[in-house]
PDB file of C-alpha atoms in Angstrom:
ATOM      1  CA  UNK A 102       0.000   0.000   0.000  1.00  0.00           C
ATOM      2  CA  UNK A 103       3.005   2.264   0.328  1.00  0.00           C
ATOM      3  CA  UNK A 104       6.070   2.531  -1.889  1.00  0.00           C
ATOM      4  CA  UNK A 105       9.536   3.820  -1.109  1.00  0.00           C
ATOM      5  CA  UNK A 106      11.919   5.368  -3.621  1.00  0.00           C
ATOM      6  CA  UNK A 107      15.266   3.563  -3.573  1.00  0.00           C
ATOM      7  CA  UNK A 108      17.663   6.465  -3.848  1.00  0.00           C
ATOM      8  CA  UNK A 109      20.825   4.406  -4.442  1.00  0.00           C
ATOM      9  CA  UNK A 110      19.677   2.600  -7.598  1.00  0.00           C
ATOM     10  CA  UNK A 111      21.840   3.695 -10.581  1.00  0.00           C
ATOM     11  CA  UNK A 112      19.757   5.962 -12.792  1.00  0.00           C
ATOM     12  CA  UNK A 113      19.051   4.663 -16.295  1.00  0.00           C
ATOM     13  CA  UNK A 114      16.191   5.028 -18.752  1.00  0.00           C
ATOM     14  CA  UNK A 115      14.848   1.656 -17.655  1.00  0.00           C
ATOM     15  CA  UNK A 116      15.720  -1.715 -16.197  1.00  0.00           C
ATOM     16  CA  UNK A 117      14.437  -4.660 -18.207  1.00  0.00           C
ATOM     17  CA  UNK A 118      14.104  -7.411 -15.602  1.00  0.00           C
ATOM     18  CA  UNK A 119      14.484  -8.206 -11.916  1.00  0.00           C
ATOM     19  CA  UNK A 120      14.847 -11.439  -9.974  1.00  0.00           C
ATOM     20  CA  UNK A 121      14.948 -12.002  -6.205  1.00  0.00           C
ATOM     21  CA  UNK A 122      15.821 -15.301  -4.521  1.00  0.00           C
ATOM     22  CA  UNK A 123      14.842 -13.903  -1.106  1.00  0.00           C
ATOM     23  CA  UNK A 124      13.395 -10.706   0.307  1.00  0.00           C
ATOM     24  CA  UNK A 125      16.921  -9.274   0.459  1.00  0.00           C
ATOM     25  CA  UNK A 126      18.968 -10.828  -2.359  1.00  0.00           C
ATOM     26  CA  UNK A 127      18.215  -9.893  -5.956  1.00  0.00           C
ATOM     27  CA  UNK A 128      19.517  -8.754  -9.335  1.00  0.00           C
ATOM     28  CA  UNK A 129      18.483  -6.278 -12.036  1.00  0.00           C
ATOM     29  CA  UNK A 130      19.597  -6.059 -15.677  1.00  0.00           C
ATOM     30  CA  UNK A 131      19.477  -3.302 -18.255  1.00  0.00           C
ATOM     31  CA  UNK A 132      20.011  -2.498 -21.915  1.00  0.00           C
ATOM     32  CA  UNK A 133      23.473  -1.076 -21.284  1.00  0.00           C
ATOM     33  CA  UNK A 134      24.863  -4.567 -20.685  1.00  0.00           C
ATOM     34  CA  UNK A 135      24.938  -4.193 -16.903  1.00  0.00           C
ATOM     35  CA  UNK A 136      23.937  -6.519 -14.077  1.00  0.00           C
ATOM     36  CA  UNK A 137      23.494  -5.169 -10.542  1.00  0.00           C
ATOM     37  CA  UNK A 138      23.064  -7.066  -7.273  1.00  0.00           C
ATOM     38  CA  UNK A 139      21.493  -6.086  -3.962  1.00  0.00           C
ATOM     39  CA  UNK A 140      21.820  -7.951  -0.679  1.00  0.00           C
ATOM     40  CA  UNK A 141      19.680  -5.570   1.402  1.00  0.00           C
ATOM     41  CA  UNK A 142      16.374  -5.506  -0.457  1.00  0.00           C
ATOM     42  CA  UNK A 143      17.368  -2.731  -2.842  1.00  0.00           C
ATOM     43  CA  UNK A 144      18.766  -0.188  -0.397  1.00  0.00           C
ATOM     44  CA  UNK A 145      22.185  -0.484  -2.030  1.00  0.00           C
ATOM     45  CA  UNK A 146      23.377  -1.997  -5.320  1.00  0.00           C
ATOM     46  CA  UNK A 147      26.682  -3.356  -6.596  1.00  0.00           C
ATOM     47  CA  UNK A 148      27.508  -3.551 -10.295  1.00  0.00           C
ATOM     48  CA  UNK A 149      28.699  -7.086 -10.993  1.00  0.00           C
ATOM     49  CA  UNK A 150      28.942  -7.168 -14.772  1.00  0.00           C
ATOM     50  CA  UNK A 151      29.332  -4.651 -17.573  1.00  0.00           C
ATOM     51  CA  UNK A 152      29.459  -6.109 -21.077  1.00  0.00           C
ATOM     52  CA  UNK A 153      29.891  -3.727 -23.970  1.00  0.00           C
ATOM     53  CA  UNK A 154      27.472  -4.434 -26.808  1.00  0.00           C
ATOM     54  CA  UNK A 155      25.118  -6.551 -24.687  1.00  0.00           C
ATOM     55  CA  UNK A 156      21.487  -5.656 -24.054  1.00  0.00           C
ATOM     56  CA  UNK A 157      20.190  -7.741 -21.152  1.00  0.00           C
ATOM     57  CA  UNK A 158      16.444  -8.341 -21.197  1.00  0.00           C
ATOM     58  CA  UNK A 159      15.967 -11.180 -18.684  1.00  0.00           C
ATOM     59  CA  UNK A 160      17.506 -12.773 -15.606  1.00  0.00           C
ATOM     60  CA  UNK A 161      16.745 -15.756 -13.373  1.00  0.00           C
ATOM     61  CA  UNK A 162      18.445 -17.756 -10.606  1.00  0.00           C
ATOM     62  CA  UNK A 163      18.082 -21.339  -9.445  1.00  0.00           C
ATOM     63  CA  UNK A 164      19.562 -20.440  -6.057  1.00  0.00           C
ATOM     64  CA  UNK A 165      21.849 -17.833  -4.507  1.00  0.00           C
ATOM     65  CA  UNK A 166      24.793 -18.886  -6.694  1.00  0.00           C
ATOM     66  CA  UNK A 167      23.521 -20.170 -10.058  1.00  0.00           C
ATOM     67  CA  UNK A 168      21.937 -17.665 -12.392  1.00  0.00           C
ATOM     68  CA  UNK A 169      21.311 -16.910 -16.049  1.00  0.00           C
ATOM     69  CA  UNK A 170      20.969 -13.658 -17.998  1.00  0.00           C
ATOM     70  CA  UNK A 171      19.435 -13.384 -21.475  1.00  0.00           C
ATOM     71  CA  UNK A 172      20.882 -11.024 -24.080  1.00  0.00           C
ATOM     72  CA  UNK A 173      18.637  -9.653 -26.827  1.00  0.00           C
ATOM     73  CA  UNK A 174      21.325 -10.121 -29.489  1.00  0.00           C
ATOM     74  CA  UNK A 175      22.592  -8.169 -32.522  1.00  0.00           C
ATOM     75  CA  UNK A 176      20.163  -6.044 -34.468  1.00  0.00           C
ATOM     76  CA  UNK A 177      18.116  -5.031 -31.447  1.00  0.00           C
ATOM     77  CA  UNK A 178      18.607  -1.445 -30.361  1.00  0.00           C
ATOM     78  CA  UNK A 179      22.399  -0.903 -30.177  1.00  0.00           C
ATOM     79  CA  UNK A 180      23.224  -4.509 -29.247  1.00  0.00           C
ATOM     80  CA  UNK A 181      26.166  -6.160 -31.015  1.00  0.00           C
ATOM     81  CA  UNK A 182      26.997  -9.011 -28.602  1.00  0.00           C
ATOM     82  CA  UNK A 183      26.238 -12.411 -30.175  1.00  0.00           C
ATOM     83  CA  UNK A 184      26.190 -14.338 -26.885  1.00  0.00           C
ATOM     84  CA  UNK A 185      22.584 -15.319 -26.136  1.00  0.00           C
ATOM     85  CA  UNK A 186      23.032 -16.471 -22.528  1.00  0.00           C
ATOM     86  CA  UNK A 187      25.408 -15.625 -19.698  1.00  0.00           C
ATOM     87  CA  UNK A 188      25.834 -17.853 -16.639  1.00  0.00           C
ATOM     88  CA  UNK A 189      27.134 -17.316 -13.122  1.00  0.00           C
ATOM     89  CA  UNK A 190      28.051 -19.982 -10.572  1.00  0.00           C
ATOM     90  CA  UNK A 191      29.217 -17.631  -7.836  1.00  0.00           C
ATOM     91  CA  UNK A 192      26.277 -15.342  -7.175  1.00  0.00           C
ATOM     92  CA  UNK A 193      27.087 -12.991 -10.021  1.00  0.00           C
ATOM     93  CA  UNK A 194      30.710 -12.216  -9.260  1.00  0.00           C
ATOM     94  CA  UNK A 195      31.626 -13.709 -12.631  1.00  0.00           C
ATOM     95  CA  UNK A 196      29.434 -14.104 -15.714  1.00  0.00           C
ATOM     96  CA  UNK A 197      30.533 -16.392 -18.554  1.00  0.00           C
ATOM     97  CA  UNK A 198      29.007 -16.887 -22.026  1.00  0.00           C
ATOM     98  CA  UNK A 199      27.037 -20.115 -22.494  1.00  0.00           C
ATOM     99  CA  UNK A 200      25.751 -20.942 -25.952  1.00  0.00           C
ATOM    100  CA  UNK A 201      25.279 -24.672 -25.388  1.00  0.00           C
ATOM    101  CA  UNK A 202      22.008 -24.998 -27.301  1.00  0.00           C
ATOM    102  CA  UNK A 203      20.687 -28.252 -28.689  1.00  0.00           C
ATOM    103  CA  UNK A 204      18.988 -27.229 -31.913  1.00  0.00           C
ATOM    104  CA  UNK A 205      19.177 -23.848 -33.650  1.00  0.00           C
ATOM    105  CA  UNK A 206      20.627 -21.113 -31.470  1.00  0.00           C
ATOM    106  CA  UNK A 207      18.201 -18.279 -30.639  1.00  0.00           C
ATOM    107  CA  UNK A 208      19.448 -14.885 -31.829  1.00  0.00           C
ATOM    108  CA  UNK A 209      18.372 -13.395 -28.530  1.00  0.00           C
ATOM    109  CA  UNK A 210      16.221 -13.970 -25.443  1.00  0.00           C
ATOM    110  CA  UNK A 211      13.738 -11.497 -23.981  1.00  0.00           C
ATOM    111  CA  UNK A 212      11.720 -13.413 -21.383  1.00  0.00           C
ATOM    112  CA  UNK A 213      12.774 -15.988 -18.811  1.00  0.00           C
ATOM    113  CA  UNK A 214      10.873 -17.973 -16.168  1.00  0.00           C
ATOM    114  CA  UNK A 215      12.446 -20.104 -13.446  1.00  0.00           C
ATOM    115  CA  UNK A 216       9.933 -22.955 -13.146  1.00  0.00           C
ATOM    116  CA  UNK A 217      11.606 -24.962 -10.353  1.00  0.00           C
ATOM    117  CA  UNK A 218      15.081 -25.855  -9.108  1.00  0.00           C
ATOM    118  CA  UNK A 219      15.974 -27.603 -12.387  1.00  0.00           C
ATOM    119  CA  UNK A 220      13.900 -25.989 -15.151  1.00  0.00           C
ATOM    120  CA  UNK A 221      14.116 -22.571 -16.783  1.00  0.00           C
ATOM    121  CA  UNK A 222      12.112 -21.594 -19.859  1.00  0.00           C
ATOM    122  CA  UNK A 223      13.001 -18.628 -22.069  1.00  0.00           C
ATOM    123  CA  UNK A 224      11.767 -16.946 -25.261  1.00  0.00           C
ATOM    124  CA  UNK A 225      12.926 -14.340 -27.749  1.00  0.00           C
ATOM    125  CA  UNK A 226      12.936 -11.942 -29.275  1.00  0.00           C
ATOM    126  CA  UNK A 227      11.082  -8.630 -29.553  1.00  0.00           C
ATOM    127  CA  UNK A 228      11.776  -8.109 -33.266  1.00  0.00           C
ATOM    128  CA  UNK A 229      12.142 -11.775 -34.126  1.00  0.00           C
ATOM    129  CA  UNK A 230      12.832 -14.470 -34.839  1.00  0.00           C
ATOM    130  CA  UNK A 231      10.584 -16.386 -32.457  1.00  0.00           C
ATOM    131  CA  UNK A 232      12.366 -19.005 -30.336  1.00  0.00           C
ATOM    132  CA  UNK A 233      11.643 -21.091 -27.268  1.00  0.00           C
ATOM    133  CA  UNK A 234      14.478 -22.471 -25.122  1.00  0.00           C
ATOM    134  CA  UNK A 235      14.397 -24.713 -22.074  1.00  0.00           C
ATOM    135  CA  UNK A 236      16.791 -26.381 -19.686  1.00  0.00           C
ATOM    136  CA  UNK A 237      15.715 -29.282 -17.461  1.00  0.00           C
ATOM    137  CA  UNK A 238      19.174 -30.007 -15.995  1.00  0.00           C
ATOM    138  CA  UNK A 239      19.956 -26.717 -14.233  1.00  0.00           C
ATOM    139  CA  UNK A 240      21.467 -25.182 -17.350  1.00  0.00           C
ATOM    140  CA  UNK A 241      23.923 -27.886 -18.383  1.00  0.00           C
ATOM    141  CA  UNK A 242      22.103 -28.105 -21.712  1.00  0.00           C
ATOM    142  CA  UNK A 243      19.452 -25.970 -23.396  1.00  0.00           C
ATOM    143  CA  UNK A 244      16.976 -27.306 -25.963  1.00  0.00           C
ATOM    144  CA  UNK A 245      16.015 -24.628 -28.490  1.00  0.00           C
ATOM    145  CA  UNK A 246      13.064 -24.571 -30.861  1.00  0.00           C
ATOM    146  CA  UNK A 247      12.165 -22.241 -33.730  1.00  0.00           C
ATOM    147  CA  UNK A 248       8.561 -21.034 -33.289  1.00  0.00           C
ATOM    148  CA  UNK A 249       8.387 -18.876 -36.412  1.00  0.00           C
ATOM    149  CA  UNK A 250       5.376 -20.912 -37.573  1.00  0.00           C
ATOM    150  CA  UNK A 251       3.402 -19.501 -34.633  1.00  0.00           C
ATOM    151  CA  UNK A 252       4.725 -15.966 -34.114  1.00  0.00           C
ATOM    152  CA  UNK A 253       7.078 -13.400 -35.592  1.00  0.00           C
ATOM    153  CA  UNK A 254       8.694 -12.825 -32.199  1.00  0.00           C
ATOM    154  CA  UNK A 255       8.234 -13.800 -28.547  1.00  0.00           C
ATOM    155  CA  UNK A 256       8.728 -11.542 -25.556  1.00  0.00           C
ATOM    156  CA  UNK A 257       7.650 -13.274 -22.342  1.00  0.00           C
ATOM    157  CA  UNK A 258       6.974 -16.778 -21.017  1.00  0.00           C
ATOM    158  CA  UNK A 259       5.265 -18.292 -17.987  1.00  0.00           C
ATOM    159  CA  UNK A 260       4.986 -21.961 -16.989  1.00  0.00           C
ATOM    160  CA  UNK A 261       2.615 -23.327 -14.362  1.00  0.00           C
ATOM    161  CA  UNK A 262       4.813 -26.431 -14.085  1.00  0.00           C
ATOM    162  CA  UNK A 263       7.428 -28.001 -16.402  1.00  0.00           C
ATOM    163  CA  UNK A 264       4.815 -29.239 -18.896  1.00  0.00           C
ATOM    164  CA  UNK A 265       2.213 -26.485 -19.176  1.00  0.00           C
ATOM    165  CA  UNK A 266       3.019 -22.919 -20.082  1.00  0.00           C
ATOM    166  CA  UNK A 267       2.310 -19.770 -22.088  1.00  0.00           C
ATOM    167  CA  UNK A 268       4.451 -17.675 -24.416  1.00  0.00           C
ATOM    168  CA  UNK A 269       3.424 -14.280 -25.782  1.00  0.00           C
ATOM    169  CA  UNK A 270       4.663 -11.983 -28.519  1.00  0.00           C
ATOM    170  CA  UNK A 271       3.820 -10.468 -31.877  1.00  0.00           C
ATOM    171  CA  UNK A 272       2.566 -11.433 -35.309  1.00  0.00           C
ATOM    172  CA  UNK A 273       4.741  -9.104 -37.395  1.00  0.00           C
ATOM    173  CA  UNK A 274       8.305  -7.869 -36.898  1.00  0.00           C
ATOM    174  CA  UNK A 275       7.128  -4.495 -38.233  1.00  0.00           C
ATOM    175  CA  UNK A 276       5.497  -3.350 -35.045  1.00  0.00           C
ATOM    176  CA  UNK A 277       3.031  -0.986 -36.686  1.00  0.00           C
ATOM    177  CA  UNK A 278       1.582  -3.987 -38.538  1.00  0.00           C
ATOM    178  CA  UNK A 279       1.626  -6.388 -35.598  1.00  0.00           C
ATOM    179  CA  UNK A 280      -1.026  -7.872 -33.356  1.00  0.00           C
ATOM    180  CA  UNK A 281      -0.499  -9.630 -30.055  1.00  0.00           C
ATOM    181  CA  UNK A 282      -0.399 -13.424 -29.931  1.00  0.00           C
ATOM    182  CA  UNK A 283      -0.702 -15.917 -27.045  1.00  0.00           C
ATOM    183  CA  UNK A 284       0.694 -19.458 -27.422  1.00  0.00           C
ATOM    184  CA  UNK A 285       0.038 -22.452 -25.163  1.00  0.00           C
ATOM    185  CA  UNK A 286       1.862 -25.746 -24.618  1.00  0.00           C
ATOM    186  CA  UNK A 287       1.033 -28.829 -22.556  1.00  0.00           C
ATOM    187  CA  UNK A 288       4.110 -30.925 -23.334  1.00  0.00           C
ATOM    188  CA  UNK A 289       7.009 -28.804 -22.165  1.00  0.00           C
ATOM    189  CA  UNK A 290       7.217 -26.765 -25.342  1.00  0.00           C
ATOM    190  CA  UNK A 291       7.434 -29.603 -27.863  1.00  0.00           C
ATOM    191  CA  UNK A 292       4.166 -28.510 -29.490  1.00  0.00           C
ATOM    192  CA  UNK A 293       2.248 -25.241 -29.299  1.00  0.00           C
ATOM    193  CA  UNK A 294      -1.208 -23.928 -30.172  1.00  0.00           C
ATOM    194  CA  UNK A 295      -2.390 -20.355 -30.652  1.00  0.00           C
ATOM    195  CA  UNK A 296      -4.829 -19.466 -27.901  1.00  0.00           C
ATOM    196  CA  UNK A 297      -5.453 -15.831 -28.844  1.00  0.00           C
ATOM    197  CA  UNK A 298      -4.575 -13.166 -31.399  1.00  0.00           C
ATOM    198  CA  UNK A 299      -5.647  -9.560 -30.855  1.00  0.00           C
ATOM    199  CA  UNK A 300      -7.837  -7.932 -33.490  1.00  0.00           C
ATOM    200  CA  UNK A 301      -6.040  -4.575 -33.496  1.00  0.00           C
ATOM    201  CA  UNK A 302      -2.752  -3.735 -35.253  1.00  0.00           C
ATOM    202  CA  UNK A 303       0.170  -1.737 -33.943  1.00  0.00           C
ATOM    203  CA  UNK A 304       0.335  -3.664 -30.673  1.00  0.00           C
ATOM    204  CA  UNK A 305       1.985  -6.756 -29.259  1.00  0.00           C
ATOM    205  CA  UNK A 306       2.003  -8.813 -26.074  1.00  0.00           C
ATOM    206  CA  UNK A 307       4.606  -7.793 -23.520  1.00  0.00           C
ATOM    207  CA  UNK A 308       4.532  -9.233 -19.983  1.00  0.00           C
ATOM    208  CA  UNK A 309       2.678 -12.060 -18.241  1.00  0.00           C
ATOM    209  CA  UNK A 310       1.405 -12.181 -14.651  1.00  0.00           C
ATOM    210  CA  UNK A 311      -0.649 -14.927 -12.979  1.00  0.00           C
ATOM    211  CA  UNK A 312      -1.775 -14.037  -9.442  1.00  0.00           C
ATOM    212  CA  UNK A 313      -3.561 -17.397  -9.309  1.00  0.00           C
ATOM    213  CA  UNK A 314      -3.678 -20.620 -11.332  1.00  0.00           C
ATOM    214  CA  UNK A 315      -6.833 -19.525 -13.154  1.00  0.00           C
ATOM    215  CA  UNK A 316      -6.547 -15.745 -13.333  1.00  0.00           C
ATOM    216  CA  UNK A 317      -3.809 -14.222 -15.449  1.00  0.00           C
ATOM    217  CA  UNK A 318      -2.938 -11.059 -17.327  1.00  0.00           C
ATOM    218  CA  UNK A 319      -0.861 -10.118 -20.358  1.00  0.00           C
ATOM    219  CA  UNK A 320       0.039  -6.488 -20.971  1.00  0.00           C
ATOM    220  CA  UNK A 321      -0.068  -5.101 -24.508  1.00  0.00           C
ATOM    221  CA  UNK A 322       2.381  -2.502 -25.748  1.00  0.00           C
ATOM    222  CA  UNK A 323       2.253   0.175 -28.430  1.00  0.00           C
ATOM    223  CA  UNK A 324       4.884   2.602 -29.641  1.00  0.00           C
ATOM    224  CA  UNK A 325       2.196   5.172 -30.434  1.00  0.00           C
ATOM    225  CA  UNK A 326      -1.563   5.761 -30.449  1.00  0.00           C
ATOM    226  CA  UNK A 327      -4.121   4.567 -27.944  1.00  0.00           C
ATOM    227  CA  UNK A 328      -5.962   2.984 -26.221  1.00  0.00           C
ATOM    228  CA  UNK A 329      -3.644   0.422 -24.656  1.00  0.00           C
ATOM    229  CA  UNK A 330      -5.214  -2.846 -23.534  1.00  0.00           C
ATOM    230  CA  UNK A 331      -4.544  -5.669 -21.086  1.00  0.00           C
ATOM    231  CA  UNK A 332      -5.572  -9.271 -21.796  1.00  0.00           C
ATOM    232  CA  UNK A 333      -7.181 -11.335 -19.048  1.00  0.00           C
ATOM    233  CA  UNK A 334      -7.903 -15.042 -18.616  1.00  0.00           C
ATOM    234  CA  UNK A 335     -10.013 -16.650 -15.911  1.00  0.00           C
ATOM    235  CA  UNK A 336      -9.522 -20.275 -16.996  1.00  0.00           C
ATOM    236  CA  UNK A 337      -5.758 -20.676 -16.790  1.00  0.00           C
ATOM    237  CA  UNK A 338      -4.968 -19.387 -20.264  1.00  0.00           C
ATOM    238  CA  UNK A 339      -7.458 -21.382 -22.337  1.00  0.00           C
ATOM    239  CA  UNK A 340      -9.472 -18.298 -23.360  1.00  0.00           C
ATOM    240  CA  UNK A 341      -8.620 -14.582 -23.251  1.00  0.00           C
ATOM    241  CA  UNK A 342     -10.480 -11.299 -23.323  1.00  0.00           C
TER     242      UNK A 342
END
């Protein structure tokens, strides 16, 4: 009900993602290739990584030591770094490139969801191509899948458990011609179906939030014009309004 401004956060245009493993310990990433860590709930922040040419869009941790950061890849904004994933095994003190994908390598990753202590799912990217990636062995290997048959690009992902999940994105890499699209899988990402496509153009799906197993929301983004909508489901992602 009340919010406090954290005065020691480095000032940037925006941070793209945040992940906390406890109420005190967390990380934030930004488009300037930087990863920051807090151990006091955001009161103070330490820069742990600064990679020129990277544009970090997502971050997730299995535990206090093992984490992953997704880079959007070349051709997005000012990004030139070709490494799709970075990995830390020491709480973020060191980040190393990991491109150990089984299948075609995604050009970049925008959304990431830590499903449990062994599984992370990720998708990319905001201007295409559309890819889904998943690890089931704590990041030792990543299985990647081209989803261009379902979407032009994917931006966020959410899994209820390792088998059932949702990915959202856009129907056209030219954003002014795009609509939002919601995909659904029940076999861990092996096969997908389209659950919803918006009827307007110039918008695309952005972020997913499920406060309960049945009720969920997907935000829609536009670069210009209005109104801006939010999608809602009350049956766990089967239908959307």
